[in-house]
Amino acid sequence: MKNLTSKHLFTLTQRYRTEIRRAINAKAFNINAMHIQCLRFIAQTTNCTANCIGQGLARDKSQISIVIKDMVNKGWIEKVENSADKRSQLLVLTTTGQELVDKVQHAEAAINKRMQQGLSEQELATFEATITTMIENLQ
């Protein structure tokens, strides 16, 4: 059974990502998983900076810089002056960026509902506790 855990996690992750990409028409938007993570992080974080994203997502500065530049170029986010720290800029969603976040959240809700079909509240709670422990074990 232990050998199957990684196989099942990989399969679930891949299918989930495929369904999200299909639901939001990712090819048309030219959006990838890192874009989605960053957009979601910006939407949920007050006074969000590039440094906040790097720390929050445990990604290196250069990777975050590339994604931010791409999202600015696509019109999903904009940089505004940070009155608390003149050395950094705040990242805020544009209307287009917020619409994209809303689309992702709607798709996730629908996919989550499909994934949870046939599972009891107890089974879902057990799964959440198990997966949380696995994540913590890897940190």
C-alpha positions as a Markdown table, in Angstrom:
| # | Residue | x | y | z |
|---|---|---|---|---|
| 1 | Met | 0.0 | 0.0 | 0.0 |
| 2 | Lys | 2.8 | 2.4 | 0.8 |
| 3 | Asn | 4.2 | 2.3 | -2.7 |
| 4 | Leu | 0.8 | 3.2 | -4.1 |
| 5 | Thr | 0.5 | 6.4 | -2.1 |
| 6 | Ser | 2.8 | 8.5 | -4.4 |
| 7 | Lys | 1.2 | 7.0 | -7.5 |
| 8 | His | -2.3 | 8.0 | -6.3 |
| 9 | Leu | -1.2 | 11.5 | -5.2 |
| 10 | Phe | 0.4 | 12.1 | -8.6 |
| 11 | Thr | -2.6 | 10.8 | -10.5 |
| 12 | Leu | -5.0 | 12.9 | -8.4 |
| 13 | Thr | -2.9 | 16.0 | -8.8 |
| 14 | Gln | -2.5 | 15.6 | -12.5 |
| 15 | Arg | -6.2 | 15.0 | -13.0 |
| 16 | Tyr | -7.1 | 18.0 | -10.8 |
| 17 | Arg | -4.7 | 20.2 | -12.8 |
| 18 | Thr | -6.1 | 19.0 | -16.1 |
| 19 | Glu | -9.7 | 19.6 | -15.0 |
| 20 | Ile | -8.8 | 23.2 | -13.8 |
| 21 | Arg | -7.0 | 24.0 | -17.0 |
| 22 | Arg | -9.9 | 22.7 | -19.1 |
| 23 | Ala | -12.5 | 24.6 | -16.9 |
| 24 | Ile | -10.8 | 28.0 | -17.2 |
| 25 | Asn | -9.6 | 27.5 | -20.8 |
| 26 | Ala | -6.0 | 27.8 | -19.7 |
| 27 | Lys | -4.6 | 27.6 | -23.3 |
| 28 | Ala | -6.6 | 30.7 | -24.4 |
| 29 | Phe | -5.4 | 32.7 | -21.4 |
| 30 | Asn | -1.8 | 31.3 | -21.6 |
| 31 | Ile | -2.0 | 30.6 | -17.9 |
| 32 | Asn | -0.2 | 28.0 | -15.9 |
| 33 | Ala | -0.2 | 26.7 | -12.3 |
| 34 | Met | 2.3 | 29.3 | -11.0 |
| 35 | His | 0.2 | 32.1 | -12.5 |
| 36 | Ile | -2.9 | 30.7 | -10.7 |
| 37 | Gln | -1.0 | 30.4 | -7.4 |
| 38 | Cys | 0.3 | 33.9 | -7.6 |
| 39 | Leu | -3.0 | 35.4 | -8.6 |
| 40 | Arg | -4.7 | 33.6 | -5.7 |
| 41 | Phe | -2.0 | 34.8 | -3.3 |
| 42 | Ile | -2.3 | 38.4 | -4.4 |
| 43 | Ala | -6.1 | 38.2 | -4.1 |
| 44 | Gln | -5.9 | 36.9 | -0.5 |
| 45 | Thr | -3.0 | 39.1 | 0.7 |
| 46 | Thr | -3.3 | 42.7 | 1.9 |
| 47 | Asn | -0.4 | 44.9 | 0.8 |
| 48 | Cys | 1.1 | 42.1 | -1.3 |
| 49 | Thr | 4.6 | 42.4 | -2.6 |
| 50 | Ala | 6.8 | 40.2 | -4.7 |
| 51 | Asn | 8.7 | 39.3 | -1.5 |
| 52 | Cys | 5.4 | 38.2 | 0.2 |
| 53 | Ile | 4.7 | 35.9 | -2.7 |
| 54 | Gly | 8.1 | 34.4 | -2.7 |
| 55 | Gln | 7.9 | 33.7 | 1.0 |
| 56 | Gly | 4.3 | 32.6 | 1.0 |
| 57 | Leu | 4.8 | 30.1 | -1.9 |
| 58 | Ala | 8.3 | 29.1 | -1.0 |
| 59 | Arg | 9.7 | 30.1 | -4.4 |
| 60 | Asp | 12.9 | 31.9 | -5.3 |
| 61 | Lys | 12.9 | 35.6 | -6.2 |
| 62 | Ser | 13.9 | 35.1 | -9.8 |
| 63 | Gln | 11.0 | 32.7 | -10.5 |
| 64 | Ile | 8.5 | 35.1 | -8.9 |
| 65 | Ser | 9.9 | 38.1 | -10.8 |
| 66 | Ile | 9.4 | 36.4 | -14.1 |
| 67 | Val | 5.8 | 35.4 | -13.3 |
| 68 | Ile | 5.0 | 38.9 | -12.0 |
| 69 | Lys | 6.5 | 40.5 | -15.1 |
| 70 | Asp | 4.4 | 38.2 | -17.3 |
| 71 | Met | 1.2 | 38.9 | -15.3 |
| 72 | Val | 1.8 | 42.7 | -15.6 |
| 73 | Asn | 2.3 | 42.3 | -19.4 |
| 74 | Lys | -0.9 | 40.3 | -19.7 |
| 75 | Gly | -2.8 | 43.0 | -17.7 |
| 76 | Trp | -3.8 | 40.7 | -14.8 |
| 77 | Ile | -2.0 | 42.7 | -12.1 |
| 78 | Glu | -0.4 | 46.1 | -11.7 |
| 79 | Lys | 2.3 | 47.5 | -9.5 |
| 80 | Val | 1.5 | 50.5 | -7.3 |
| 81 | Glu | 3.5 | 52.6 | -5.0 |
| 82 | Asn | 4.0 | 51.1 | -1.5 |
| 83 | Ser | 3.6 | 54.0 | 0.9 |
| 84 | Ala | 5.0 | 51.9 | 3.8 |
| 85 | Asp | 8.2 | 51.0 | 2.0 |
| 86 | Lys | 9.4 | 53.1 | -1.0 |
| 87 | Arg | 11.8 | 50.2 | -2.0 |
| 88 | Ser | 9.0 | 47.9 | -2.9 |
| 89 | Gln | 5.8 | 48.0 | -4.9 |
| 90 | Leu | 2.4 | 46.5 | -4.1 |
| 91 | Leu | 0.9 | 44.1 | -6.4 |
| 92 | Val | -2.9 | 44.5 | -7.1 |
| 93 | Leu | -5.2 | 42.6 | -9.3 |
| 94 | Thr | -6.7 | 44.4 | -12.3 |
| 95 | Thr | -10.3 | 43.9 | -13.2 |
| 96 | Thr | -9.2 | 41.2 | -15.7 |
| 97 | Gly | -7.0 | 39.6 | -13.0 |
| 98 | Gln | -9.9 | 39.5 | -10.5 |
| 99 | Glu | -12.2 | 38.0 | -13.2 |
| 100 | Leu | -9.6 | 35.3 | -13.8 |
| 101 | Val | -9.4 | 34.6 | -10.1 |
| 102 | Asp | -13.1 | 34.4 | -9.9 |
| 103 | Lys | -13.2 | 32.0 | -12.8 |
| 104 | Val | -10.6 | 29.8 | -11.2 |
| 105 | Gln | -12.4 | 29.8 | -7.8 |
| 106 | His | -15.7 | 28.8 | -9.6 |
| 107 | Ala | -14.0 | 26.0 | -11.5 |
| 108 | Glu | -12.3 | 24.8 | -8.3 |
| 109 | Ala | -15.7 | 24.7 | -6.5 |
| 110 | Ala | -17.3 | 22.7 | -9.3 |
| 111 | Ile | -14.3 | 20.3 | -9.5 |
| 112 | Asn | -14.2 | 19.8 | -5.7 |
| 113 | Lys | -17.9 | 19.0 | -5.7 |
| 114 | Arg | -17.3 | 16.3 | -8.4 |
| 115 | Met | -14.3 | 14.9 | -6.5 |
| 116 | Gln | -16.2 | 14.6 | -3.3 |
| 117 | Gln | -19.2 | 12.7 | -4.7 |
| 118 | Gly | -19.9 | 9.6 | -2.8 |
| 119 | Leu | -17.7 | 10.5 | 0.2 |
| 120 | Ser | -19.1 | 11.0 | 3.6 |
| 121 | Glu | -18.2 | 13.9 | 5.8 |
| 122 | Gln | -16.1 | 11.6 | 8.0 |
| 123 | Glu | -14.2 | 10.3 | 4.9 |
| 124 | Leu | -13.5 | 13.9 | 3.8 |
| 125 | Ala | -12.4 | 14.9 | 7.3 |
| 126 | Thr | -10.1 | 11.8 | 7.5 |
| 127 | Phe | -8.7 | 12.6 | 4.0 |
| 128 | Glu | -8.0 | 16.2 | 5.0 |
| 129 | Ala | -6.3 | 15.2 | 8.2 |
| 130 | Thr | -4.2 | 12.7 | 6.4 |
| 131 | Ile | -3.1 | 14.9 | 3.6 |
| 132 | Thr | -2.4 | 17.8 | 6.0 |
| 133 | Thr | -0.1 | 15.5 | 8.0 |
| 134 | Met | 1.7 | 14.3 | 4.8 |
| 135 | Ile | 2.2 | 17.9 | 3.8 |
| 136 | Glu | 3.6 | 18.8 | 7.2 |
| 137 | Asn | 5.9 | 15.8 | 7.1 |
| 138 | Leu | 7.5 | 17.2 | 4.0 |
| 139 | Gln | 8.1 | 20.7 | 5.3 |
